[in-house]
PDB file of C-alpha atoms in Angstrom:
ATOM      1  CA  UNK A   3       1.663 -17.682  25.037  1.00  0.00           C
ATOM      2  CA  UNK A   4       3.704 -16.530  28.061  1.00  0.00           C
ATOM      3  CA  UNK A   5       2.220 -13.759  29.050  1.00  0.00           C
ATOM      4  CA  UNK A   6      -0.986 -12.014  28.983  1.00  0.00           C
ATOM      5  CA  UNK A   7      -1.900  -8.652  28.840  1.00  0.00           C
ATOM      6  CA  UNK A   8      -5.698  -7.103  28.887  1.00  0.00           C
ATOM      7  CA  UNK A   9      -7.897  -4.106  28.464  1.00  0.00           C
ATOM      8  CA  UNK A  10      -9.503  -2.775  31.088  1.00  0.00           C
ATOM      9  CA  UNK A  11     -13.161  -0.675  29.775  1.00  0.00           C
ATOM     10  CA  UNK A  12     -15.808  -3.374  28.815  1.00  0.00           C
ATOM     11  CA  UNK A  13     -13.592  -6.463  29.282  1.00  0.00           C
ATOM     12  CA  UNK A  14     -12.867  -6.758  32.732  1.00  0.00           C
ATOM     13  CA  UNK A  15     -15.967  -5.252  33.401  1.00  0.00           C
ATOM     14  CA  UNK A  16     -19.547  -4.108  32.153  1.00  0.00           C
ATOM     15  CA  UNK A  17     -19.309  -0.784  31.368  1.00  0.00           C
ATOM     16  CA  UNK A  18     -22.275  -0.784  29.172  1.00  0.00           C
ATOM     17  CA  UNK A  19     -24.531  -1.098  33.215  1.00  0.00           C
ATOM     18  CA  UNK A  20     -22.876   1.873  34.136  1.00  0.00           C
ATOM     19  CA  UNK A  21     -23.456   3.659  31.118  1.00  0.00           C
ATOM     20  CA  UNK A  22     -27.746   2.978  30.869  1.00  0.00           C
ATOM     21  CA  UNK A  23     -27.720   3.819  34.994  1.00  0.00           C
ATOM     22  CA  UNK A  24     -26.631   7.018  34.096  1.00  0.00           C
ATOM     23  CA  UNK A  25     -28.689   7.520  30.278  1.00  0.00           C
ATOM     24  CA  UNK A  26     -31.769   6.594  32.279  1.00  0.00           C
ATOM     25  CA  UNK A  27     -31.456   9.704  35.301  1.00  0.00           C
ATOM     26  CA  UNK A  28     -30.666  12.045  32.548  1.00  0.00           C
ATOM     27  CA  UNK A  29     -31.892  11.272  29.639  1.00  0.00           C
ATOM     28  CA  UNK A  30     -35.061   9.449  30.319  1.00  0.00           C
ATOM     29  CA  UNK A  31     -36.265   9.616  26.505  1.00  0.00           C
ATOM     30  CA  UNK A  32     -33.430   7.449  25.106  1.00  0.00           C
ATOM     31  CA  UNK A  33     -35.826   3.913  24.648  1.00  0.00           C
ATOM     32  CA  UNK A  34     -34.790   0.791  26.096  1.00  0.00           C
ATOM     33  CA  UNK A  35     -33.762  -1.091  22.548  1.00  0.00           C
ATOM     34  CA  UNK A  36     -32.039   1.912  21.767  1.00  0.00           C
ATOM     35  CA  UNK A  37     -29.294   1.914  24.427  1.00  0.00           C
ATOM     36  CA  UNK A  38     -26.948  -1.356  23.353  1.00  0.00           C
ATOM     37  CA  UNK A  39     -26.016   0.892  19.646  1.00  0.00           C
ATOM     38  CA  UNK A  40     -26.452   4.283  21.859  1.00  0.00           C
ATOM     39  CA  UNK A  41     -23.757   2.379  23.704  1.00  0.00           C
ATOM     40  CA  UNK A  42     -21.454   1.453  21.003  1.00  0.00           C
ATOM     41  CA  UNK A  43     -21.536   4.759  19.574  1.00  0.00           C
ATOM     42  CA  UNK A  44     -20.603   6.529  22.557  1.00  0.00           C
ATOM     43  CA  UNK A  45     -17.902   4.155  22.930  1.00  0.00           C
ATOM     44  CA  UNK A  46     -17.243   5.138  19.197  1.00  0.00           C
ATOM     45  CA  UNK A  47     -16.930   8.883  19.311  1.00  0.00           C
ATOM     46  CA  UNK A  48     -14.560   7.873  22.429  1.00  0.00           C
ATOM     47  CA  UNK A  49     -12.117   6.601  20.899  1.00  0.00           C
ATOM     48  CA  UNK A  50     -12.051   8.831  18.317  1.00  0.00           C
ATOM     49  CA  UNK A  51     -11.907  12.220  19.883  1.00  0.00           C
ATOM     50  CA  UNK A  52      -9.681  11.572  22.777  1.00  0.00           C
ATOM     51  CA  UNK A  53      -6.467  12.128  20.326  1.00  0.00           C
ATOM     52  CA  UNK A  54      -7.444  15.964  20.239  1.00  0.00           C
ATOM     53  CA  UNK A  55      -7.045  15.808  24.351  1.00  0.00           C
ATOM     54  CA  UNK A  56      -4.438  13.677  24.007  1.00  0.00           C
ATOM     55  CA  UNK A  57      -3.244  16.443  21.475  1.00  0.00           C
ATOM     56  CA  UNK A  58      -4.804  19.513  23.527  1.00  0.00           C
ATOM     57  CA  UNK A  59      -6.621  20.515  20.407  1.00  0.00           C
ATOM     58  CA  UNK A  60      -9.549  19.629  23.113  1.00  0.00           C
ATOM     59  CA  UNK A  61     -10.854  19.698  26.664  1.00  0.00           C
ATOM     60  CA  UNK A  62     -11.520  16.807  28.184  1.00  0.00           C
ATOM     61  CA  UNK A  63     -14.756  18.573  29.497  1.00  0.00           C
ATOM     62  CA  UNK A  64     -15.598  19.869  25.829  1.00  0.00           C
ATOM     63  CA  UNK A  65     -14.672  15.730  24.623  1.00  0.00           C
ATOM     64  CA  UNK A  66     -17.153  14.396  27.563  1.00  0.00           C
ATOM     65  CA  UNK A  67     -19.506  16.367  26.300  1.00  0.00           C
ATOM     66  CA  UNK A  68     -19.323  16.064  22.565  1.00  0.00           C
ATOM     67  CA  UNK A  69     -19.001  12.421  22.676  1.00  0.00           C
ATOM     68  CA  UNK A  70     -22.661  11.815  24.402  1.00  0.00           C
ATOM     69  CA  UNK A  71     -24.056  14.565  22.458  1.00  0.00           C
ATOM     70  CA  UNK A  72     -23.111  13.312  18.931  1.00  0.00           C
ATOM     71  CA  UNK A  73     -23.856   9.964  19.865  1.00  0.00           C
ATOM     72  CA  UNK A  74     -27.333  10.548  20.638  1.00  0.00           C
ATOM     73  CA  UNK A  75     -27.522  12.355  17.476  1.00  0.00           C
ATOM     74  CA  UNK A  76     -26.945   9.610  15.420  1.00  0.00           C
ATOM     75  CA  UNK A  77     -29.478   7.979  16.604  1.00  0.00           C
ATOM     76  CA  UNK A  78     -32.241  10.669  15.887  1.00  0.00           C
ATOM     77  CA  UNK A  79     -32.580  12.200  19.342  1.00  0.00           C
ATOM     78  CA  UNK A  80     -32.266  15.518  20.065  1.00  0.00           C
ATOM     79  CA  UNK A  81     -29.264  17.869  20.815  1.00  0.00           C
ATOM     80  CA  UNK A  82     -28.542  18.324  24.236  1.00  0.00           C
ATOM     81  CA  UNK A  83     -26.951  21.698  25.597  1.00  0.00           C
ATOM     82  CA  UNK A  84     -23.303  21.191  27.422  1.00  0.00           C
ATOM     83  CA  UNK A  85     -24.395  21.727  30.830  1.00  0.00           C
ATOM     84  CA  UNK A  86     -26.682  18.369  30.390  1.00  0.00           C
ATOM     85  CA  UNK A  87     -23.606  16.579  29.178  1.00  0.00           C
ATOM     86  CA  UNK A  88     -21.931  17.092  31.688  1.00  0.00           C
ATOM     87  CA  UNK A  89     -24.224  16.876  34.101  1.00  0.00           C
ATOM     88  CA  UNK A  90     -24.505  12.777  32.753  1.00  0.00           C
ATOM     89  CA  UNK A  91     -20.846  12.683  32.664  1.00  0.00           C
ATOM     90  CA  UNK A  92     -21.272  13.567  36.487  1.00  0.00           C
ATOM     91  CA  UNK A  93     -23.434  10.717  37.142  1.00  0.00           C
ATOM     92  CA  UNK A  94     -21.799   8.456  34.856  1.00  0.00           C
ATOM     93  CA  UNK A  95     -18.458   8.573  36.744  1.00  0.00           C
ATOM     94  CA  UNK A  96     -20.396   8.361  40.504  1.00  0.00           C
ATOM     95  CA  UNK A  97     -21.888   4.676  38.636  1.00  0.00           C
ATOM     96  CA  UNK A  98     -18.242   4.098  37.870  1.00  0.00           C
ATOM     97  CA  UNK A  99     -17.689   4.202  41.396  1.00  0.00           C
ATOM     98  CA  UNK A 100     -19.250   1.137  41.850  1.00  0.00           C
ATOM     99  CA  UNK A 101     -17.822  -0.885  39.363  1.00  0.00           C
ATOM    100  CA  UNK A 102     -17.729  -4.925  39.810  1.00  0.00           C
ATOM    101  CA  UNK A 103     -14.687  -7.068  38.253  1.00  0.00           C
ATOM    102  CA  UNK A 104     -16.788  -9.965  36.043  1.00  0.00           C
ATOM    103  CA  UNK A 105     -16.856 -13.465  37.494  1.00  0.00           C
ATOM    104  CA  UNK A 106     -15.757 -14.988  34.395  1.00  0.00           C
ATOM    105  CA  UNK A 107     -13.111 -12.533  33.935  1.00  0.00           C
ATOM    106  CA  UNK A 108     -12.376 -12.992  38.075  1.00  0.00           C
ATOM    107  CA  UNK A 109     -11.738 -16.841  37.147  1.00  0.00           C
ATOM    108  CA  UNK A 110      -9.441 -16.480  34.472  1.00  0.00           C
ATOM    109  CA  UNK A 111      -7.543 -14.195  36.422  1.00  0.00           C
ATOM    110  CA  UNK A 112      -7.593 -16.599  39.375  1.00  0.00           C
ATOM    111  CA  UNK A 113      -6.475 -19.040  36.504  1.00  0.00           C
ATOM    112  CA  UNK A 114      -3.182 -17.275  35.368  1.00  0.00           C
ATOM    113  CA  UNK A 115      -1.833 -16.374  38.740  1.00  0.00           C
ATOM    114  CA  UNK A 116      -1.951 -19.843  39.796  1.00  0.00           C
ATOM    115  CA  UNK A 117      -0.224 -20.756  36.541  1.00  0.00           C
ATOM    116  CA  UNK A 118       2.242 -17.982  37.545  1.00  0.00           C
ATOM    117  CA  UNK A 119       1.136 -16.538  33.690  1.00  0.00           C
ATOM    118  CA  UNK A 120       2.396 -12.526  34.233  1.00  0.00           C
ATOM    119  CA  UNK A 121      -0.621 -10.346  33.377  1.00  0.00           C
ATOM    120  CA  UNK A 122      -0.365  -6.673  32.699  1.00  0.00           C
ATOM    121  CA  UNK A 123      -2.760  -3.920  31.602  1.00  0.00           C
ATOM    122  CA  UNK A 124      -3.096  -1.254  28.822  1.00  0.00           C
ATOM    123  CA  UNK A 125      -6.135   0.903  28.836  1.00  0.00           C
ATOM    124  CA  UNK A 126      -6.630   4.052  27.247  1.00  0.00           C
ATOM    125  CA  UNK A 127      -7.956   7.315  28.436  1.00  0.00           C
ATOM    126  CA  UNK A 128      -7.186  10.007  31.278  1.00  0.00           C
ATOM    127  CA  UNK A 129      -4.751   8.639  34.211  1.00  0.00           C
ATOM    128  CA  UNK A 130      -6.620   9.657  37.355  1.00  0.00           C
ATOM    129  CA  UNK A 131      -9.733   8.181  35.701  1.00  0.00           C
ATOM    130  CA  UNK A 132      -8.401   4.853  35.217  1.00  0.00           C
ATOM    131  CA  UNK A 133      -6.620   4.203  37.717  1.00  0.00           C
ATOM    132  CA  UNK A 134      -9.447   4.822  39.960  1.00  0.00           C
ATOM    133  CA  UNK A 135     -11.530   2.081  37.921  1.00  0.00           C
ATOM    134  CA  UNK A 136      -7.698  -0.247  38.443  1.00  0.00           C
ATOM    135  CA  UNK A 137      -8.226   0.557  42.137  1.00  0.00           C
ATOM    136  CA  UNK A 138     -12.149   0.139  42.578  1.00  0.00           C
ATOM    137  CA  UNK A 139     -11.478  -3.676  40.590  1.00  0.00           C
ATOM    138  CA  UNK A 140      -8.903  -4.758  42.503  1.00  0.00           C
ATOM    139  CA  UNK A 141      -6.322  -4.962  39.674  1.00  0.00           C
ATOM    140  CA  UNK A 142      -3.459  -5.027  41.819  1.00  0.00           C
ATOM    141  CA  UNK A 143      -4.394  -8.109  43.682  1.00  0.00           C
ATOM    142  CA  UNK A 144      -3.339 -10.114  40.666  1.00  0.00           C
ATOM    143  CA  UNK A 145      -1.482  -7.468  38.185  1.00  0.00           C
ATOM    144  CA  UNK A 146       1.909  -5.431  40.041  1.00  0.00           C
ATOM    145  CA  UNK A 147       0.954  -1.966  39.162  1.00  0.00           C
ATOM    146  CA  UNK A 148       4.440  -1.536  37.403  1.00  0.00           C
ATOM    147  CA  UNK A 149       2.827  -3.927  34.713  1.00  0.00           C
ATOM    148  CA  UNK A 150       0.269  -1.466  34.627  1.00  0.00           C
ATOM    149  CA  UNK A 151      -0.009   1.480  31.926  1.00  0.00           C
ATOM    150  CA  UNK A 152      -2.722   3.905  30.910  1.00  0.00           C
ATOM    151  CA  UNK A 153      -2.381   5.939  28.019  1.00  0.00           C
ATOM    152  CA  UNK A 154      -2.160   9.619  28.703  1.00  0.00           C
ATOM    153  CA  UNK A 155       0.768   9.058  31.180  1.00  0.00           C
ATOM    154  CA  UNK A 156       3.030   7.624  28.008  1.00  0.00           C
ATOM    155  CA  UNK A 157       1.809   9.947  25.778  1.00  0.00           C
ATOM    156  CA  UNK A 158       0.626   7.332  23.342  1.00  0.00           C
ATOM    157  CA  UNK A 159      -2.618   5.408  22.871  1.00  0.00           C
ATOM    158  CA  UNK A 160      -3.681   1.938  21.078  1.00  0.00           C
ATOM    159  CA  UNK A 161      -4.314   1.942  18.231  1.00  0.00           C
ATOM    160  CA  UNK A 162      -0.416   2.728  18.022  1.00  0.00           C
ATOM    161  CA  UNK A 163       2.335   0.250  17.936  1.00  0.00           C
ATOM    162  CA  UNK A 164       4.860   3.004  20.544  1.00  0.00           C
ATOM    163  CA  UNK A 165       2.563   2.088  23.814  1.00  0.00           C
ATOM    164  CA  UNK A 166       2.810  -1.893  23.077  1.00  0.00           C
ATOM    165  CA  UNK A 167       6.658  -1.265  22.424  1.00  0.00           C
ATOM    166  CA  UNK A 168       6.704   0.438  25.537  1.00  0.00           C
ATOM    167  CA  UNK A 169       4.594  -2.086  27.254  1.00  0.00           C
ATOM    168  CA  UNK A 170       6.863  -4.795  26.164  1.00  0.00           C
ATOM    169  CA  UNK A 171       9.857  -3.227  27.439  1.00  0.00           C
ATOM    170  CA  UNK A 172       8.400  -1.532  30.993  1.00  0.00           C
ATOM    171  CA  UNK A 173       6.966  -5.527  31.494  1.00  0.00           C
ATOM    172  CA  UNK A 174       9.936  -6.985  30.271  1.00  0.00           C
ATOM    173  CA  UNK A 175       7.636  -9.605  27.960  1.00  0.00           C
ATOM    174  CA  UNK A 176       8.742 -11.279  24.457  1.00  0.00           C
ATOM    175  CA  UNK A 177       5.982  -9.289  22.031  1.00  0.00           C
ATOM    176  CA  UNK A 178       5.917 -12.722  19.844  1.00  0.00           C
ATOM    177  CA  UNK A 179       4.780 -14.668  23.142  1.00  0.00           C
ATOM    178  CA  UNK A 180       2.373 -12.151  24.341  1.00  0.00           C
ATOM    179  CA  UNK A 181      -1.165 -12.015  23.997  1.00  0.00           C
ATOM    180  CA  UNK A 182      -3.390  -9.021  24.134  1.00  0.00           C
ATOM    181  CA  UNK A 183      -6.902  -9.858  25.213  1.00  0.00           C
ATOM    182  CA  UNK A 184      -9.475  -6.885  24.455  1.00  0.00           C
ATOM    183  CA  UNK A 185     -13.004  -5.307  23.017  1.00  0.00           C
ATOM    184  CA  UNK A 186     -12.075  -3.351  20.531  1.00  0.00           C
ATOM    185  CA  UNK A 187     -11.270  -4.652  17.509  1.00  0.00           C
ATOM    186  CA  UNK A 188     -10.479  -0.906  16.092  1.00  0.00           C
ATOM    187  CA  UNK A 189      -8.384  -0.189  19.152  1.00  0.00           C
ATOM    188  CA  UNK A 190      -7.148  -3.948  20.699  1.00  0.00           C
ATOM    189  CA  UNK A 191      -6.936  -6.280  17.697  1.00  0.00           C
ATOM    190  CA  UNK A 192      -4.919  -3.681  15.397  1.00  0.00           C
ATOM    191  CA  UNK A 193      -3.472  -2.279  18.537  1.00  0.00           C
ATOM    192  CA  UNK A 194      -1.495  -5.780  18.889  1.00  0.00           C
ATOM    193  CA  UNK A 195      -1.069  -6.238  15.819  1.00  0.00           C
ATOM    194  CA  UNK A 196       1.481  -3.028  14.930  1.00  0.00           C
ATOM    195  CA  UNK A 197       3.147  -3.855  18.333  1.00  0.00           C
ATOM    196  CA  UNK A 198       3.831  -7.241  17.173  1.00  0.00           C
ATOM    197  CA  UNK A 199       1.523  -9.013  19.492  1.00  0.00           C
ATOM    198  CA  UNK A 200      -0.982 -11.780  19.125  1.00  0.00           C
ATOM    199  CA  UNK A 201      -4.608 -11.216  20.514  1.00  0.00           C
ATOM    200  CA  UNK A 202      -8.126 -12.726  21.313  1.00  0.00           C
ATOM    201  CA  UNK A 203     -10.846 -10.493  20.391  1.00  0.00           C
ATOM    202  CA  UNK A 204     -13.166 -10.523  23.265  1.00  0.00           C
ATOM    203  CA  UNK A 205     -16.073  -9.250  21.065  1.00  0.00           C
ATOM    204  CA  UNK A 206     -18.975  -9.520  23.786  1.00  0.00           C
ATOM    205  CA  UNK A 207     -21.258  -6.682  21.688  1.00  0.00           C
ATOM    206  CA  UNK A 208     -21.014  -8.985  18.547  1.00  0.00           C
ATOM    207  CA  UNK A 209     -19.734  -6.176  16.829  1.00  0.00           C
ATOM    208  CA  UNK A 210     -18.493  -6.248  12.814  1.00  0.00           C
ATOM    209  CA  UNK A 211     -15.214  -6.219  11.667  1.00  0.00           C
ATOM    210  CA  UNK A 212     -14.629  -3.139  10.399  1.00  0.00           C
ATOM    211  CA  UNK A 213     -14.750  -3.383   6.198  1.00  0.00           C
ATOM    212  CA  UNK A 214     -11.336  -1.846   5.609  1.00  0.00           C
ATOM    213  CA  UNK A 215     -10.128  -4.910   8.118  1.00  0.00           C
ATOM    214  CA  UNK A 216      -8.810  -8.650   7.730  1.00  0.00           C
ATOM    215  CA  UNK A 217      -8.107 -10.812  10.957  1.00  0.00           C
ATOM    216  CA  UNK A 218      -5.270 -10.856  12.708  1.00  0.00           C
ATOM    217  CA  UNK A 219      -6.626 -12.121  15.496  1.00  0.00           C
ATOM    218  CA  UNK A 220      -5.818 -15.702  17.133  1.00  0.00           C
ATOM    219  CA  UNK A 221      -9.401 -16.592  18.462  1.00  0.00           C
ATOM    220  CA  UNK A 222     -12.570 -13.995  18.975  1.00  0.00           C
ATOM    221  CA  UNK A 223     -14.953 -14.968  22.008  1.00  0.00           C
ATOM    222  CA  UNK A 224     -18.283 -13.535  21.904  1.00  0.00           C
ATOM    223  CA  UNK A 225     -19.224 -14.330  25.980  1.00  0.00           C
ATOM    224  CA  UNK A 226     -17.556 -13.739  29.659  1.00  0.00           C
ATOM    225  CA  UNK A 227     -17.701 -17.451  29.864  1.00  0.00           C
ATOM    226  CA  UNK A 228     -16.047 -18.285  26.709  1.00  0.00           C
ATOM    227  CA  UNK A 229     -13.183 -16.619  27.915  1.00  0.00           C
ATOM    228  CA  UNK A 230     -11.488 -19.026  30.359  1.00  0.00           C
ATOM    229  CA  UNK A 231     -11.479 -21.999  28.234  1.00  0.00           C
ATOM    230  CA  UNK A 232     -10.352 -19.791  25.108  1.00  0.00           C
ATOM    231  CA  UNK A 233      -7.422 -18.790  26.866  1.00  0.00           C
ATOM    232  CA  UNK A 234      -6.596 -21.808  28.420  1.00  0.00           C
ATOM    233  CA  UNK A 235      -6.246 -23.655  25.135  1.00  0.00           C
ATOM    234  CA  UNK A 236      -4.097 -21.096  23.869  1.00  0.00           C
ATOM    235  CA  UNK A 237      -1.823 -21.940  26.581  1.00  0.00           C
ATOM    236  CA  UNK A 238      -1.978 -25.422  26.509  1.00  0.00           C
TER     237      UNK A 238
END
């Protein structure tokens, strides 16, 4: 590999921390063993809703709101009214704030630049809103912001092979000698694979392959500090 590209949500950080802070202040019902899958279904009906704002079929308010609401559903609490929603969508972007870059993920950073590896980043979702999470982590002191792109400012998203394309070309990388290093296998792994990428699934949530699925993927790692020495002996 010769360059090395990440996502940003729940790889270079914890966003699941974030995410209980602000379950537990407004939705104080939700049980303790319940919030990993509450987690991972919220992360779920992210992913796939944000197409109709992407599409403006939706608002992103209506989206914030839907997405907490159905995921709570599905696991047999009660509906909660839109004012609620967003009133956790409130106080789940002032936890955002506070966001910590990952030792482990610090490290392999740290690794790469003194390898003079280029990085970039692809993340999904609203511009202002990630960028601010780019500029609370520090992204820039290892990753030029031009190598930098989040998904509603190209007008695609990953899954779909046009913002790797465009990644390649805006980063000026060889798609057969880049690696895509991400969470979601829905989103990451097939992701690189129509752009013509390679990839390490960084599943940290031990989450299945989806049935309709075979891998693609070089190497999955299932902890922060599996990930240095993963990508290390890809590059070696």
């Amino acid at each position: 590999m010769k360059t090395i590209v990440f996502d940003v949500d729940d790889t270079i950080y914890d966003q699941q921390q974030p995410f209980k802070n602000a379950v537990n202040q407004v939705f104080p019902c939700v049980k303790n063993e319940d919030m990993h899958q509450l987690y991972i279904r919220f992360r779920h009906h992210s992913d796939v809703t944000f197409p109709k704002v992407m599409a403006n079929e939706w608002t992103l308010e209506y989206m914030r709101y839907y997405r907490i609401d159905e995921s709570l559903k599905d696991l047999n609490y009660s509906t909660v009214s839109q004012e609620d929603g967003l009133i956790f969508q409130k106080i789940y972007e002032h936890e955002l704030d506070n966001i910590t870059m990952h030792s482990e993920v610090k490290k392999v950073l740290n690794f790469l630049k003194e390898q003079k590896i280029p990085m970039g980043i692809i993340t999904n979702g609203p511009t202002d809103h990630q960028y601010k999470k780019v500029k609370q982590l520090r992204l820039e002191d290892w990753i030029p912001t031009n190598n930098i792109i989040i998904s509603q400012s190209t007008g695609f998203q990953k899954p779909e092979k046009e913002i790797f394309e465009l990644a390649a070309k805006e980063f000026n990388m060889d798609a057969q000698h880049t690696l895509y290093v991400g969470d979601s296998f829905e989103n990451d792994i097939v992701g690189a694979r129509n752009g013509g990428w390679k990839s390490l699934w960084f599943n940290h949530r031990l989450r299945k392959m989806p049935e309709n699925e075979t891998a693609c993927h070089l190497k999955e790692v299932r902890s922060f500090d599996g990930l240095l020495p993963a990508i290390q002996n890809l590059l070696s």
